[in-house]
Structure formats: structure tokens, C-alpha cells
């Protein structure tokens, strides 16, 4: 249970570090844990069915003029709204490879780590003290925006929160990253 919470924490940390201080972090140079993988040995890990589609990713732009902004929050079963302060948010292209990982993550399971080449197309930012984030330099396209929130006590994380968005060239989209 503790190992599972730590893995989920690493996932949320990944999302949080993405939006560092509401400041966009460049892709490729920032190494973060895989948001859709990286389970410890004592946890069952779902094997990827879709191999990394290098041809599909090669057609994608890595940088652009669009942006995503919003707020990360989580409502507990007791009705308490937790603010995702200091968390990492990621914005990844909605490829079939990422969709498989998102489906597994949303079901509460872990998937084997993503191919490192996928991170070159993922943008990250860290939320501010009020849970707000801005991710800049994103190309036009369809993306998954993802994050999670540290739960009271600091030993576990909320389930992953994922929203799918579409961005036009130079567009800024508001995202309510809440669950």
C-alpha cells in the first residue's frame, strides 16, 4: 500500500513539476518520472499493448505558440476541496500510445514506463500556491492535460486527473483540472 502511494506520488510529482511556479518548462531538457508508469516491483504493472509509434510521433511538432492554463483541485469523498499547490501538470499529445496509458491510469492501475522518446513531446509546469498553472510553447493539436493532488497526511495522492483538449495555433485554453 505504501509503495503504491509512493508510486502515485511520483506520478503526481511529475505532473506538478511540469507547471513549475506557473512557468512553462522546456521539453526534452527536464527529466521527470513517467506520469503513466514507473511502478515498483511489488505492484502489478500492465504491459503496454501498443509499441511506441515512432512514425506517429515524428509527424508531431515539439514546440508551438499555444498555451494551457487552469487550476488543479481534487474533491475528497468528505466534500473537502484540496488545492493542488506545488504539483506538476503535464500536457502530452493525445496519441494512441498515450491513450492506452491514460485509460490504464484512469482505471487506477499502473502501466509499464513510457518510451523516453515520448517525453520529448510532453510539456510540464508546476502549480502555484493556489493550484494555478500555465504551460506555454505547445503546438496546435489534441492533448491530455494531467495531474494529481497530495492528500492530507502526505502519504498518498488523489487519483490521476486527466482532461483532453484541442489547441489551435496561438490559442490559450483554460482547463479546470479537477475531480
mmCIF file of C-alpha atoms in Angstrom:
data_model
loop_
_atom_site.group_PDB
_atom_site.id
_atom_site.type_symbol
_atom_site.label_atom_id
_atom_site.label_comp_id
_atom_site.label_asym_id
_atom_site.label_seq_id
_atom_site.Cartn_x
_atom_site.Cartn_y
_atom_site.Cartn_z
ATOM 1 C CA UNK A 1 0.000 0.000 0.000
ATOM 2 C CA UNK A 2 2.779 2.443 0.938
ATOM 3 C CA UNK A 3 4.728 1.559 -2.222
ATOM 4 C CA UNK A 4 1.581 2.151 -4.291
ATOM 5 C CA UNK A 5 1.075 5.532 -2.643
ATOM 6 C CA UNK A 6 4.691 6.448 -3.317
ATOM 7 C CA UNK A 7 4.301 5.496 -6.980
ATOM 8 C CA UNK A 8 1.136 7.527 -7.252
ATOM 9 C CA UNK A 9 3.014 10.353 -5.533
ATOM 10 C CA UNK A 10 5.748 10.164 -8.124
ATOM 11 C CA UNK A 11 3.101 10.417 -10.807
ATOM 12 C CA UNK A 12 1.586 13.482 -9.207
ATOM 13 C CA UNK A 13 5.023 14.965 -8.627
ATOM 14 C CA UNK A 14 5.665 14.564 -12.333
ATOM 15 C CA UNK A 15 2.517 16.466 -13.153
ATOM 16 C CA UNK A 16 3.343 19.143 -10.567
ATOM 17 C CA UNK A 17 6.906 19.715 -11.678
ATOM 18 C CA UNK A 18 5.584 20.279 -15.169
ATOM 19 C CA UNK A 19 3.982 23.531 -14.204
ATOM 20 C CA UNK A 20 6.827 24.821 -12.030
ATOM 21 C CA UNK A 21 5.685 28.063 -10.469
ATOM 22 C CA UNK A 22 3.194 28.684 -13.278
ATOM 23 C CA UNK A 23 6.189 28.810 -15.524
ATOM 24 C CA UNK A 24 6.493 26.561 -18.501
ATOM 25 C CA UNK A 25 9.441 24.180 -18.548
ATOM 26 C CA UNK A 26 11.005 23.322 -21.859
ATOM 27 C CA UNK A 27 10.504 19.845 -23.200
ATOM 28 C CA UNK A 28 13.378 17.461 -23.570
ATOM 29 C CA UNK A 29 15.694 19.076 -21.035
ATOM 30 C CA UNK A 30 13.602 18.375 -17.947
ATOM 31 C CA UNK A 31 13.722 14.793 -16.694
ATOM 32 C CA UNK A 32 10.645 13.751 -14.759
ATOM 33 C CA UNK A 33 9.172 10.424 -13.713
ATOM 34 C CA UNK A 34 6.825 8.905 -16.261
ATOM 35 C CA UNK A 35 3.313 10.035 -15.424
ATOM 36 C CA UNK A 36 1.798 6.841 -16.827
ATOM 37 C CA UNK A 37 4.246 4.275 -15.485
ATOM 38 C CA UNK A 38 7.114 3.520 -13.151
ATOM 39 C CA UNK A 39 5.547 1.081 -10.677
ATOM 40 C CA UNK A 40 7.600 -0.668 -8.006
ATOM 41 C CA UNK A 41 8.273 -4.391 -8.205
ATOM 42 C CA UNK A 42 5.581 -5.303 -5.633
ATOM 43 C CA UNK A 43 2.789 -3.876 -7.770
ATOM 44 C CA UNK A 44 1.219 -5.495 -10.797
ATOM 45 C CA UNK A 45 2.134 -3.477 -13.871
ATOM 46 C CA UNK A 46 0.047 -3.556 -17.022
ATOM 47 C CA UNK A 47 2.150 -4.441 -20.049
ATOM 48 C CA UNK A 48 1.802 -1.988 -22.922
ATOM 49 C CA UNK A 49 -0.059 -3.433 -25.871
ATOM 50 C CA UNK A 50 0.837 -0.570 -28.203
ATOM 51 C CA UNK A 51 4.538 -0.239 -29.030
ATOM 52 C CA UNK A 52 5.936 3.298 -29.215
ATOM 53 C CA UNK A 53 4.741 4.620 -32.600
ATOM 54 C CA UNK A 54 7.868 6.478 -33.728
ATOM 55 C CA UNK A 55 6.297 7.353 -37.102
ATOM 56 C CA UNK A 56 3.225 8.888 -35.428
ATOM 57 C CA UNK A 57 5.353 10.984 -33.061
ATOM 58 C CA UNK A 58 7.744 12.051 -35.845
ATOM 59 C CA UNK A 59 4.807 13.848 -37.509
ATOM 60 C CA UNK A 60 4.131 15.914 -34.356
ATOM 61 C CA UNK A 61 5.638 19.301 -33.576
ATOM 62 C CA UNK A 62 7.521 19.560 -30.292
ATOM 63 C CA UNK A 63 7.015 23.309 -29.773
ATOM 64 C CA UNK A 64 4.462 25.893 -30.771
ATOM 65 C CA UNK A 65 2.728 29.118 -29.822
ATOM 66 C CA UNK A 66 -0.244 27.775 -27.869
ATOM 67 C CA UNK A 67 -0.777 27.595 -24.117
ATOM 68 C CA UNK A 68 -2.849 25.818 -21.483
ATOM 69 C CA UNK A 69 -3.777 27.415 -18.181
ATOM 70 C CA UNK A 70 -6.001 26.419 -15.328
ATOM 71 C CA UNK A 71 -6.266 25.172 -11.787
ATOM 72 C CA UNK A 72 -5.637 21.748 -10.225
ATOM 73 C CA UNK A 73 -8.036 20.691 -7.440
ATOM 74 C CA UNK A 74 -9.449 17.471 -6.007
ATOM 75 C CA UNK A 75 -12.641 16.991 -4.006
ATOM 76 C CA UNK A 76 -12.400 14.295 -1.322
ATOM 77 C CA UNK A 77 -15.226 11.882 -0.558
ATOM 78 C CA UNK A 78 -15.922 14.050 2.516
ATOM 79 C CA UNK A 79 -16.539 17.053 0.251
ATOM 80 C CA UNK A 80 -13.272 18.845 1.059
ATOM 81 C CA UNK A 81 -11.678 20.634 -1.909
ATOM 82 C CA UNK A 82 -7.907 20.188 -1.922
ATOM 83 C CA UNK A 83 -5.808 22.726 -3.797
ATOM 84 C CA UNK A 84 -3.041 21.243 -5.950
ATOM 85 C CA UNK A 85 -0.325 23.599 -4.700
ATOM 86 C CA UNK A 86 3.218 22.888 -5.869
ATOM 87 C CA UNK A 87 2.112 19.995 -8.076
ATOM 88 C CA UNK A 88 3.274 19.081 -11.572
ATOM 89 C CA UNK A 89 0.907 19.201 -14.506
ATOM 90 C CA UNK A 90 1.763 17.580 -17.828
ATOM 91 C CA UNK A 91 0.451 18.232 -21.326
ATOM 92 C CA UNK A 92 1.068 15.287 -23.665
ATOM 93 C CA UNK A 93 -0.081 14.726 -27.247
ATOM 94 C CA UNK A 94 -3.188 12.533 -27.426
ATOM 95 C CA UNK A 95 -1.689 9.715 -29.449
ATOM 96 C CA UNK A 96 -2.921 6.121 -29.381
ATOM 97 C CA UNK A 97 0.176 5.329 -27.269
ATOM 98 C CA UNK A 98 -0.768 7.987 -24.685
ATOM 99 C CA UNK A 99 -4.449 6.985 -24.828
ATOM 100 C CA UNK A 100 -3.587 3.452 -23.759
ATOM 101 C CA UNK A 101 -1.626 4.800 -20.781
ATOM 102 C CA UNK A 102 -4.388 7.259 -19.863
ATOM 103 C CA UNK A 103 -7.016 4.505 -19.891
ATOM 104 C CA UNK A 104 -4.896 2.343 -17.588
ATOM 105 C CA UNK A 105 -4.115 5.277 -15.246
ATOM 106 C CA UNK A 106 -7.784 6.293 -15.050
ATOM 107 C CA UNK A 107 -8.680 2.726 -14.060
ATOM 108 C CA UNK A 108 -6.344 3.077 -11.061
ATOM 109 C CA UNK A 109 -3.690 0.699 -12.385
ATOM 110 C CA UNK A 110 -0.056 1.230 -13.383
ATOM 111 C CA UNK A 111 1.335 0.739 -16.852
ATOM 112 C CA UNK A 112 4.937 -0.054 -17.675
ATOM 113 C CA UNK A 113 7.080 3.076 -18.166
ATOM 114 C CA UNK A 114 6.702 5.063 -21.373
ATOM 115 C CA UNK A 115 9.356 5.102 -24.020
ATOM 116 C CA UNK A 116 11.699 8.049 -23.220
ATOM 117 C CA UNK A 117 11.088 9.458 -26.707
ATOM 118 C CA UNK A 118 7.501 10.296 -25.718
ATOM 119 C CA UNK A 119 8.779 12.797 -23.100
ATOM 120 C CA UNK A 120 10.291 14.925 -25.871
ATOM 121 C CA UNK A 121 6.721 15.852 -26.864
ATOM 122 C CA UNK A 122 5.364 16.408 -23.343
ATOM 123 C CA UNK A 123 5.225 19.851 -21.742
ATOM 124 C CA UNK A 124 5.328 20.391 -17.974
ATOM 125 C CA UNK A 125 4.627 23.143 -15.452
ATOM 126 C CA UNK A 126 4.326 23.467 -11.692
ATOM 127 C CA UNK A 127 1.265 24.866 -9.977
ATOM 128 C CA UNK A 128 1.491 27.913 -7.746
ATOM 129 C CA UNK A 129 0.346 28.023 -4.099
ATOM 130 C CA UNK A 130 -3.303 28.304 -5.230
ATOM 131 C CA UNK A 131 -3.120 25.424 -7.714
ATOM 132 C CA UNK A 132 -2.942 27.599 -10.842
ATOM 133 C CA UNK A 133 -0.693 26.684 -13.746
ATOM 134 C CA UNK A 134 0.338 27.907 -17.194
ATOM 135 C CA UNK A 135 2.050 25.768 -19.815
ATOM 136 C CA UNK A 136 3.384 27.675 -22.821
ATOM 137 C CA UNK A 137 5.099 26.751 -26.066
ATOM 138 C CA UNK A 138 2.684 23.979 -27.011
ATOM 139 C CA UNK A 139 1.998 23.201 -30.675
ATOM 140 C CA UNK A 140 -1.533 23.011 -32.095
ATOM 141 C CA UNK A 141 -3.205 19.618 -31.685
ATOM 142 C CA UNK A 142 -5.084 17.362 -29.286
ATOM 143 C CA UNK A 143 -3.536 16.831 -25.836
ATOM 144 C CA UNK A 144 -4.040 15.189 -22.455
ATOM 145 C CA UNK A 145 -3.628 17.563 -19.503
ATOM 146 C CA UNK A 146 -2.917 15.559 -16.340
ATOM 147 C CA UNK A 147 -2.120 15.943 -12.654
ATOM 148 C CA UNK A 148 -2.901 14.696 -9.158
ATOM 149 C CA UNK A 149 -3.015 16.184 -5.666
ATOM 150 C CA UNK A 150 -1.196 15.182 -2.471
ATOM 151 C CA UNK A 151 -3.803 14.025 0.059
ATOM 152 C CA UNK A 152 -3.881 15.111 3.737
ATOM 153 C CA UNK A 153 -1.169 13.354 5.722
ATOM 154 C CA UNK A 154 1.216 13.459 2.777
ATOM 155 C CA UNK A 155 1.367 9.677 2.290
ATOM 156 C CA UNK A 156 -0.915 9.235 -0.706
ATOM 157 C CA UNK A 157 -2.210 11.039 -3.759
ATOM 158 C CA UNK A 158 -5.554 11.615 -5.411
ATOM 159 C CA UNK A 159 -6.420 9.539 -8.433
ATOM 160 C CA UNK A 160 -4.938 10.893 -11.643
ATOM 161 C CA UNK A 161 -6.983 13.712 -13.169
ATOM 162 C CA UNK A 162 -6.865 13.819 -16.973
ATOM 163 C CA UNK A 163 -8.665 16.142 -19.390
ATOM 164 C CA UNK A 164 -8.446 16.004 -23.175
ATOM 165 C CA UNK A 165 -8.265 19.328 -25.014
ATOM 166 C CA UNK A 166 -7.719 20.610 -28.525
ATOM 167 C CA UNK A 167 -5.484 23.612 -29.198
ATOM 168 C CA UNK A 168 -5.389 25.798 -32.279
ATOM 169 C CA UNK A 169 -2.209 27.619 -33.323
ATOM 170 C CA UNK A 170 -1.576 30.525 -30.918
ATOM 171 C CA UNK A 171 -4.615 29.622 -28.799
ATOM 172 C CA UNK A 172 -4.745 29.654 -24.999
ATOM 173 C CA UNK A 173 -7.149 27.155 -23.416
ATOM 174 C CA UNK A 174 -8.500 27.251 -19.866
ATOM 175 C CA UNK A 175 -8.638 23.838 -18.187
ATOM 176 C CA UNK A 176 -10.463 23.012 -14.952
ATOM 177 C CA UNK A 177 -8.235 20.131 -13.864
ATOM 178 C CA UNK A 178 -10.467 18.844 -11.084
ATOM 179 C CA UNK A 179 -12.175 15.695 -9.969
#
